Every structure is written in C-alpha cells, then in structure tokens.
CSV table of C-alpha atoms in Angstrom, one decimal:
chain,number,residue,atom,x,y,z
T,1,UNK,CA,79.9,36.9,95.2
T,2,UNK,CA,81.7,33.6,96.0
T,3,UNK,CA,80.1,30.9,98.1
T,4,UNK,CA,79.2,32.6,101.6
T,5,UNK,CA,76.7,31.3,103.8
T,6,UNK,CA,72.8,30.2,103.1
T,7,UNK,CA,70.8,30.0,106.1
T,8,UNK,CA,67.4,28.0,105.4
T,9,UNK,CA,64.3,28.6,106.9
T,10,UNK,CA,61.9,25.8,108.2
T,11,UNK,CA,58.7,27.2,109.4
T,12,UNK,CA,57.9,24.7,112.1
T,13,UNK,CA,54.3,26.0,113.7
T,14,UNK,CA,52.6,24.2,111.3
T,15,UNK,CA,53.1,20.3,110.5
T,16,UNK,CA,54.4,21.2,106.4
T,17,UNK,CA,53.1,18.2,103.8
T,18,UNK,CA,55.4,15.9,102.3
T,19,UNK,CA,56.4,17.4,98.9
T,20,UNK,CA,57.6,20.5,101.5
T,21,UNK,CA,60.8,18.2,102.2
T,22,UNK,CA,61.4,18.0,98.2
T,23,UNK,CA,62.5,21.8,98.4
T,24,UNK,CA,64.2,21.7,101.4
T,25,UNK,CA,66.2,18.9,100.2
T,26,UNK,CA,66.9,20.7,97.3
T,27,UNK,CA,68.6,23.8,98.8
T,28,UNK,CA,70.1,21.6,101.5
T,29,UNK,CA,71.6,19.1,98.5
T,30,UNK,CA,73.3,22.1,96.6
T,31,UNK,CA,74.5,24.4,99.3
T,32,UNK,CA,75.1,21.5,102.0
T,33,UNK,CA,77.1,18.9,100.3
T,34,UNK,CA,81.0,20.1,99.7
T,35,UNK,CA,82.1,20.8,96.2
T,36,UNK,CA,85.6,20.9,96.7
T,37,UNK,CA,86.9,19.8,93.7
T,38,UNK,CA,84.8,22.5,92.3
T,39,UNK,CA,85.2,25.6,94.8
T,40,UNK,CA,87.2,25.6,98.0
T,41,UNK,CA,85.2,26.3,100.3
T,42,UNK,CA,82.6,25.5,99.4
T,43,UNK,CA,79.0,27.3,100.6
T,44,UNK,CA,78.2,27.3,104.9
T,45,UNK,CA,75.2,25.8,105.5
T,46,UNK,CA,72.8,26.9,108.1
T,47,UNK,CA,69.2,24.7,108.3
T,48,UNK,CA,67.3,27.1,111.0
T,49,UNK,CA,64.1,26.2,112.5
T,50,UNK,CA,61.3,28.5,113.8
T,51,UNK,CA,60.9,27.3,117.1
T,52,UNK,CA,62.4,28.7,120.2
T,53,UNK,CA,64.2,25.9,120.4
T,54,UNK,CA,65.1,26.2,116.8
T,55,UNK,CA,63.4,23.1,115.5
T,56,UNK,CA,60.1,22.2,113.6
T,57,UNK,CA,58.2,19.6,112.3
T,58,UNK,CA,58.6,18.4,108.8
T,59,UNK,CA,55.4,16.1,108.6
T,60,UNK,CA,55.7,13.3,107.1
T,61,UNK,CA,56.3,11.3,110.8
T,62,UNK,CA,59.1,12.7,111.6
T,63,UNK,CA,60.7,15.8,113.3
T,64,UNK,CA,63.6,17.7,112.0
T,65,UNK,CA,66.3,19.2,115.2
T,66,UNK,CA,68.4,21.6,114.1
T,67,UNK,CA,70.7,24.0,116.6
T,68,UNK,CA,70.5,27.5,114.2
T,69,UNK,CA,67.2,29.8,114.5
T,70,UNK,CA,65.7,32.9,113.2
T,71,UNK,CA,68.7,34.7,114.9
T,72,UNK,CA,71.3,33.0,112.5
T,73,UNK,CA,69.5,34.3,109.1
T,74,UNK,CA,70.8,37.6,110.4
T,75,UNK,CA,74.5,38.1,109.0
T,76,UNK,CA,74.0,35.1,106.1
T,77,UNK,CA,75.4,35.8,102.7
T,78,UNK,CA,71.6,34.4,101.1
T,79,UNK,CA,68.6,33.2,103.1
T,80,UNK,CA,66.4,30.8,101.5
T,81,UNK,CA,62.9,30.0,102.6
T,82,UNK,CA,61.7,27.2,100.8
T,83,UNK,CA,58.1,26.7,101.8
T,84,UNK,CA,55.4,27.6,104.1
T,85,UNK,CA,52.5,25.5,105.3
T,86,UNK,CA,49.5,24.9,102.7
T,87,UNK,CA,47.1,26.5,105.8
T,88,UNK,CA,49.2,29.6,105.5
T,89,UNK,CA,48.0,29.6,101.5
T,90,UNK,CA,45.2,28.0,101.2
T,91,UNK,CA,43.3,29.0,105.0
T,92,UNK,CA,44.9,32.6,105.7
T,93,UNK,CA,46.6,31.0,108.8
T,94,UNK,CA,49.5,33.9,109.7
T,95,UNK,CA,53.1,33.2,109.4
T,96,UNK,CA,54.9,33.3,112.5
T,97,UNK,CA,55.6,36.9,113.3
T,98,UNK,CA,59.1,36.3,114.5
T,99,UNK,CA,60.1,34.3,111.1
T,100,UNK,CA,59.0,38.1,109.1
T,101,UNK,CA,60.5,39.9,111.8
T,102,UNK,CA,63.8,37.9,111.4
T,103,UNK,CA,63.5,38.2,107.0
T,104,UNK,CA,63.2,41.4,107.2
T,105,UNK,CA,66.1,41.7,110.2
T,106,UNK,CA,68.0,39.5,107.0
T,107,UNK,CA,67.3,42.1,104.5
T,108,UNK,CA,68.0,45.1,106.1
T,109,UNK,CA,72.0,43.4,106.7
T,110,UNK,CA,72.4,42.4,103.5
T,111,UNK,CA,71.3,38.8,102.9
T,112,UNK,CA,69.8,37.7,99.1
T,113,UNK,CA,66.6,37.0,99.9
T,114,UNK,CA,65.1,34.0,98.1
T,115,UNK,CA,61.4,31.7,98.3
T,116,UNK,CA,60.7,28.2,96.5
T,117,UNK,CA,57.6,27.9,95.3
T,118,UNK,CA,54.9,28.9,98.3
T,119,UNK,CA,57.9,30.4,100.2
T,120,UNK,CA,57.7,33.8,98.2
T,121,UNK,CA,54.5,33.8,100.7
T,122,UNK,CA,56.6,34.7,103.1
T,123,UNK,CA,58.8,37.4,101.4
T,124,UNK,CA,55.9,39.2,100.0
T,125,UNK,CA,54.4,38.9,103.7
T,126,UNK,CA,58.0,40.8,105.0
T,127,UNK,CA,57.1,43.3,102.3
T,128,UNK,CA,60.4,42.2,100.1
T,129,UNK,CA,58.1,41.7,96.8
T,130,UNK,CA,56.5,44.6,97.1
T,131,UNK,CA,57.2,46.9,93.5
T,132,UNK,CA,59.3,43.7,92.3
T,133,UNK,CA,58.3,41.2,90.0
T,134,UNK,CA,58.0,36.9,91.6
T,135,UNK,CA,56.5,33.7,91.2
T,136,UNK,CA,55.6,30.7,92.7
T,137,UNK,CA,54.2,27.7,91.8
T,138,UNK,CA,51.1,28.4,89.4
T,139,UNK,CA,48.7,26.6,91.6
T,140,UNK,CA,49.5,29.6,94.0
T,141,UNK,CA,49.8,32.8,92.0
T,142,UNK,CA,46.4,33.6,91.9
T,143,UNK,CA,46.1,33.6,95.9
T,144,UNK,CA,50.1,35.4,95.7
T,145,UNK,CA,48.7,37.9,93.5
T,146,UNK,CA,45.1,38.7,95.3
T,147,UNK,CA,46.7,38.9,99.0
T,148,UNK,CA,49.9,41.0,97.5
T,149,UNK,CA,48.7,43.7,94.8
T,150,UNK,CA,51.9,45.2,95.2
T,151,UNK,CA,53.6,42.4,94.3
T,152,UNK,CA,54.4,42.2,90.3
T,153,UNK,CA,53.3,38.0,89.8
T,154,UNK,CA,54.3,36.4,86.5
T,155,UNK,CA,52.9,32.5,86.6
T,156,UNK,CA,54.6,31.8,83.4
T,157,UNK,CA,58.6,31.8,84.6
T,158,UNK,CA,60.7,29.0,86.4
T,159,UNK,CA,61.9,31.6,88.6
T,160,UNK,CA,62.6,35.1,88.7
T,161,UNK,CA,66.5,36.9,89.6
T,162,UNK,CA,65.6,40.5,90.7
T,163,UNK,CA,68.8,41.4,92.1
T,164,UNK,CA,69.0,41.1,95.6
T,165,UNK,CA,65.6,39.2,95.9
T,166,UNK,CA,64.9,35.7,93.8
T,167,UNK,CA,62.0,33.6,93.9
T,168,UNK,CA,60.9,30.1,92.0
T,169,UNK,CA,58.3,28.4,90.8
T,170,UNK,CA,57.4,24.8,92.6
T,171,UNK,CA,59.3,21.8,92.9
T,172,UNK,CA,61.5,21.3,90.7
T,173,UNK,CA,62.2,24.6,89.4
T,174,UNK,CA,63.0,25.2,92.6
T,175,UNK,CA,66.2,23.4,91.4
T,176,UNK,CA,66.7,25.6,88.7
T,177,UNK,CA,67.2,28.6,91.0
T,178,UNK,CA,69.6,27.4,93.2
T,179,UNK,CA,71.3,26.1,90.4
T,180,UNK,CA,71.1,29.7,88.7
T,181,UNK,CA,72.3,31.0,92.1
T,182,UNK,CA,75.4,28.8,91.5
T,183,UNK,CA,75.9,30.2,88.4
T,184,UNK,CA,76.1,33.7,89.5
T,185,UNK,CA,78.0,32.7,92.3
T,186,UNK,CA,81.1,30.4,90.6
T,187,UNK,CA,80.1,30.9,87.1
T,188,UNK,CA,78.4,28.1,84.6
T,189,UNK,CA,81.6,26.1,84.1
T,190,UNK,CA,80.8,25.1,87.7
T,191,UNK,CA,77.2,25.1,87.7
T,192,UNK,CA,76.9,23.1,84.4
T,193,UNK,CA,79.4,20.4,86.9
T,194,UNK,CA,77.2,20.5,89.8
T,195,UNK,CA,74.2,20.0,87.4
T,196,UNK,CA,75.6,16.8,85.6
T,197,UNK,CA,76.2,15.3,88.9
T,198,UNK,CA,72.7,15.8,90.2
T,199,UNK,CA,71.8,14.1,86.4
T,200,UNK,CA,69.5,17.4,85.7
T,201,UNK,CA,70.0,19.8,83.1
T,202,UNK,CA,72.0,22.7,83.5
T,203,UNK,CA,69.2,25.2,82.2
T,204,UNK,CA,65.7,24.1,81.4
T,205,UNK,CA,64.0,26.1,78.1
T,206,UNK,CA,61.1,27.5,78.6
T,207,UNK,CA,58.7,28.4,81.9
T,208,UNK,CA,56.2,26.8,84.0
T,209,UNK,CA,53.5,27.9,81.5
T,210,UNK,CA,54.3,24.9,79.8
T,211,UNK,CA,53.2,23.1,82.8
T,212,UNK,CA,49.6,24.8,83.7
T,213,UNK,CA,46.8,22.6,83.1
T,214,UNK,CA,44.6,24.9,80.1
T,215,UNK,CA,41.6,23.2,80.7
T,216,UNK,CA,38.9,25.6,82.2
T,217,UNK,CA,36.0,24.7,84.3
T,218,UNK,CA,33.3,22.9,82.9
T,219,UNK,CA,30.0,25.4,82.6
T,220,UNK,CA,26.7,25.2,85.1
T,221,UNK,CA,24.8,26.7,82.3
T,222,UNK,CA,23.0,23.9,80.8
T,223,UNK,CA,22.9,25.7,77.5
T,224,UNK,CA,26.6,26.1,77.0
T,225,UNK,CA,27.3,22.5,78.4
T,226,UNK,CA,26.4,20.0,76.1
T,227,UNK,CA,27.8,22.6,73.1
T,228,UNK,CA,31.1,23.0,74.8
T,229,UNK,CA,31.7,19.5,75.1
T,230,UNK,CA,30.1,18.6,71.2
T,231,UNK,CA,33.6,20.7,70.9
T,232,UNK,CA,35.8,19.0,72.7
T,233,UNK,CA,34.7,15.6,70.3
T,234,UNK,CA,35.4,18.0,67.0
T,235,UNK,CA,38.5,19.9,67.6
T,236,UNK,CA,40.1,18.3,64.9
T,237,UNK,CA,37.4,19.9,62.2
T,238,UNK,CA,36.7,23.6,61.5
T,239,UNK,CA,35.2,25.3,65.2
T,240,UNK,CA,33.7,28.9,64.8
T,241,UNK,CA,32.1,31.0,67.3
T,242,UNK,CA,29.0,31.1,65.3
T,243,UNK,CA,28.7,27.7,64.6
T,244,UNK,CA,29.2,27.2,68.3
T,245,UNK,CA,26.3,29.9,69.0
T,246,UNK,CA,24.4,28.4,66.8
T,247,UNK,CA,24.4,25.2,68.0
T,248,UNK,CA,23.3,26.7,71.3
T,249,UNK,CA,20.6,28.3,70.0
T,250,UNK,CA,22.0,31.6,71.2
T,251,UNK,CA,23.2,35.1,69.2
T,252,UNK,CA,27.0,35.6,68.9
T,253,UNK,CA,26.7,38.2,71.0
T,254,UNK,CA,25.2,36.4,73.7
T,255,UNK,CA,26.9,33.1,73.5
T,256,UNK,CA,29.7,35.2,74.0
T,257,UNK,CA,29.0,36.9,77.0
T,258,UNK,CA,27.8,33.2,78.5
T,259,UNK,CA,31.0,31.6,77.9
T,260,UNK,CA,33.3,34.2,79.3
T,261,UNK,CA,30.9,34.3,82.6
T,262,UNK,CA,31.5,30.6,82.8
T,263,UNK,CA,35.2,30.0,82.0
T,264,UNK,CA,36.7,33.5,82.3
T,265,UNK,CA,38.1,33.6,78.6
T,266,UNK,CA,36.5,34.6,75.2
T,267,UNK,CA,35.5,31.6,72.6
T,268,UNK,CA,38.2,32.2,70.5
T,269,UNK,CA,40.5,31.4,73.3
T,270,UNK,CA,38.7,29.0,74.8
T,271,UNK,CA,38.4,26.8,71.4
T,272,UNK,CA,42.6,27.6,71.1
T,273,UNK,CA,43.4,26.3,74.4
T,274,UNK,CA,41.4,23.4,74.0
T,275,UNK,CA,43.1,22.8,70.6
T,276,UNK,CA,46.7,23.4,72.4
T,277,UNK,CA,45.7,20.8,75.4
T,278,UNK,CA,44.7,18.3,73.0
T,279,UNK,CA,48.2,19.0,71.2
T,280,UNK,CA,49.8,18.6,74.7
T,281,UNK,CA,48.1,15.2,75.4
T,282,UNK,CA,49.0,13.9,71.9
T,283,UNK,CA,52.2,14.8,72.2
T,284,UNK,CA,52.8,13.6,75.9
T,285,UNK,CA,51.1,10.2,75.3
T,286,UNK,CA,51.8,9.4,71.2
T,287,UNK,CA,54.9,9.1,68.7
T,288,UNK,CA,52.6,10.7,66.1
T,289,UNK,CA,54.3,13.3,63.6
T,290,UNK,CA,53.8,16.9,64.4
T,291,UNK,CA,52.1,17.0,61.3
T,292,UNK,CA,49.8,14.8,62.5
T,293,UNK,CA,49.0,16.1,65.9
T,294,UNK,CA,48.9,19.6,64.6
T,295,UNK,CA,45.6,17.9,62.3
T,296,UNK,CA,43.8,16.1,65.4
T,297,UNK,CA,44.2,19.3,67.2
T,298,UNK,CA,42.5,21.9,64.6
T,299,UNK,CA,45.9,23.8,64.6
T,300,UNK,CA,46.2,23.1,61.0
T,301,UNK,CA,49.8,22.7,59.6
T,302,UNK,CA,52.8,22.1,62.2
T,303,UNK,CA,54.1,25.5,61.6
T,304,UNK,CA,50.7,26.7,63.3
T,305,UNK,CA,50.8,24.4,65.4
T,306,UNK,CA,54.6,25.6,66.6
T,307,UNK,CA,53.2,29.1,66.8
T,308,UNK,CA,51.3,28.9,69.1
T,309,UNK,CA,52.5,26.6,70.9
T,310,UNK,CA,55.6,28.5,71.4
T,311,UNK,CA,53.6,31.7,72.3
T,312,UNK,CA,51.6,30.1,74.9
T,313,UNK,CA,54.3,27.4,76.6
T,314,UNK,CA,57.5,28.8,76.0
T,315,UNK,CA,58.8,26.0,74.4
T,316,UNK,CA,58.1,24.2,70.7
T,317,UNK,CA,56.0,21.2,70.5
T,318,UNK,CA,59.5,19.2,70.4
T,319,UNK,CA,61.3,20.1,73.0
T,320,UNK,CA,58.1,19.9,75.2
T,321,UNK,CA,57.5,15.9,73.9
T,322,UNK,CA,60.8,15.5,75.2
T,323,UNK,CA,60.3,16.9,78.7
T,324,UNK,CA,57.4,14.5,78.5
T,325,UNK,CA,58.6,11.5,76.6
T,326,UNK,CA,55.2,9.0,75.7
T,327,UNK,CA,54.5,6.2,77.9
T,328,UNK,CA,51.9,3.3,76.6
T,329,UNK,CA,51.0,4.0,72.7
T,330,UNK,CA,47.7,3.5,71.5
C-alpha cells in the first residue's frame, strides 16, 4: 500500500477521559512524526474533530483545535478512530450521527477502517463489524458483543487484521496495530526500526487474555461463600468438587448447579482459574522457580503448570514473568 494518508477521528460531543489521549497519541506518534530516513514520504496526517467547527474536547482541561472534520475522512488512504466516550459504552449515550454517517461515507471510497480499543464501538455502530470478526479492550467486549450480535468478538487477541477493517484491543495494544499496519504498509525491516525507536517491541507474543483479571465474583449464597474462600487458602493441596460439596454440606449435583449460578463457570474451572491467578500473582510479584509456583498453585509439576498456562494466556509462564518483571520480594 505505501504510506497514504490516515485521518483520525476525535469524537468531541462528549468530554473523553484521560487515558483517551494515550491512543490518540499513539496513532498521531506513528503516522504524524516523519520517518524519512525510513520511507520518503512518509504517511499524511489528518487529526479531524467532530464538531462543526472541526474541534473537540479531549478532557483532561484542555481542548484540542484542529482545522480537518468528518468531511476529510472521505478520500483517506486509512481512517483511524481511536476512542469513543466511556458514556457512549458504559450509559448507551449515541454516537454522533454525522461521525457514522462520515465512516461509513469513508468506507464506501475506499479507506481501511480501523478502532482502538472502545473505538470499534463506533465501527460496529456504522455496521463495518457486522459478519467480521474484532475486539476491544476486554473490559468492553461483553457490552461490544451484547449491543452487536452480528459482530464476531474475540476478547483474547491484541488486535484483529480483517482485510480492509482492523480493530485493537486497549491501550497499548493499540500500539501493536498501528505498528502492524506499518508492517504491511513498508514491510517489518521498517517496522522493526520504528519500533526500536519508540523502545517497544516489534511484536508482542501472545493476546490480551494474558491480561484479564480470572478472578470471578465473590458468591451472595452464604453456603458457597465461606467454602469458596476455605479454597482459595488451599489451592496449593488436592481441591475436588466433592470435597468442595462436601464441605458445603451440599450433593455434587447441587453444589454444582449453585456455583455456576454464582460465578458463571463450572467448579472445575473455577478451582483452575483460581489455581492459574495464583500462578500469575506468584509469578508477577516473586523470583520463585516455576517448579515452585507450579506447587503453591495446585498445578502440580511446571510442565502442567505451562499447559495450561499456555492454553488459557497465550503465552508460557516465562515469557509472561517477563512482561511482568517482580517488584518488592517477600
């Protein structure tokens, strides 16, 4: 494709939180600041704002002017939106109608169409997710997923490269898309370049799975509550459903049927995820051997532990310790 233009979107109705700027800064860091030793030209720029006046607020006390609009996403090479107000996701509030008018306007001449984190909010709102598979940042996907059926969510990827339309998990893997984007542009001799100067790694293993919290809501029913957390103190010795059933004077049967009403998930995944979140904690906060960690967990021998670690995160316990290097040992 070459370098092209990007127009960037900044939905202005609604005073956007603080972390918002993170991702615009992101896109506006990679495709707004010249290259030129590493592609001549390098990418056109185009911040536009939702207003008439084509500005919007960008909270934090301050006010970002820009002199592009919705009008100027028509005829760019990729349009990027890389947020939309929390009261959009979290209250229902509607997206300005001009800003989906204008993606969709985008879409139909060509543009790559791409969200950070909430933004895909507003792509799957212009009906560019619908059939395709996205993410967003896994504190969203839920809400993506119920006000979207159509839309194909995976919570478990960094982003996801569909073609024409690419969307990102939050934050920082909202990085790792526009880097990606790079890559497909100018190749990864350039992209690795860009990447060392920003000091980030050129491609991060793994997905965002390895960044959902596993630990599930504590249960109302005061039958299951005391026995749930007498497990959480023992998940380094032997944990079986009937033991747990048992010790909540309950059948199998029905301590099973209570647990998934409270938490969602069946007791033998409950009792692994809180075997692999203890596993994360040790290995975020501790030098201890993965030997070790894989004990205090329940998970056995390392090789048990790396399983399922790997199954469920994406990533084996070591590379994960060093995304998360310990702070104060015990």
């Amino acid at each position: 494709m070459g370098t092209g233009s990007v127009a960037v979107v900044v939905p202005g109705h609604i005073t956007a939180p603080s972390w918002d700027l993170y991702e615009l800064s992101i896109a506006c860091a990679v495709f707004g600041t010249p290259q030129r030793d590493l592609a001549d030209p390098w990418y056109e720029l185009r911040v536009c704002g939702t207003g008439e006046d084509g500005s919007g607020p960008a909270g934090a006390g301050f006010a970002l002017r820009t002199p592009h609009g919705l009008d100027d996403l028509v005829g760019a090479d990729t349009v990027i939106v890389p947020s939309v107000p929390d009261a959009c996701v979290e209250e229902g509030e509607p997206l300005p109608p001009a800003l989906i008018t204008a993606l969709r306007r985008a879409y139909d001449s060509g543009a790559r169409m791409v969200s950070l984190c909430n933004g895909a909010f507003a792509l799957a709102e212009a009906g560019l997710l619908d059939g395709r598979p996205a993410t967003a940042h896994w504190m969203h996907t839920a809400q993506l997923a119920e006000r979207y059926p159509k839309v194909r969510v995976d919570d478990s990827v960094l982003y996801v490269d569909d073609g024409d339309v690419l969307t990102s998990a939050g934050l920082t893997a909202g990085l790792d898309l526009c880097l990606h984007l790079v890559r497909r542009d100018l190749g990864a001799h350039i992209a690795n370049q860009l990447a060392r100067r920003m000091v980030v790694p050129a491609h991060r293993p793994g997905g965002q799975a390895q960044f959902i919290d596993l630990a599930v809501p504590h249960a109302d029913d005061d039958r299951l509550s005391p026995v749930l957390d007498w497990a959480r103190a023992h998940l380094d010795g032997p944990l079986t459903v009937q033991d747990l059933a048992r010790r909540a004077s309950m059948s199998p049967r029905t301590f099973y049927r209570r647990l998934h009403a409270a938490t969602g998930t069946t007791p033998l995944q409950w009792i692994l995820n809180q075997r692999l979140g203890r596993a994360q904690s040790l290995l975020e906060s501790t030098d201890l051997p993965i030997e070790r960690i894989s004990e205090l967990s329940g998970l056995g021998t390392a090789n048990n532990l790396r399983h399922h670690f790997l199954k469920q995160f994406g990533v084996p316990p070591g590379h994960y310790r060093r995304a998360f290097p310990p702070g104060n040992q015990p």
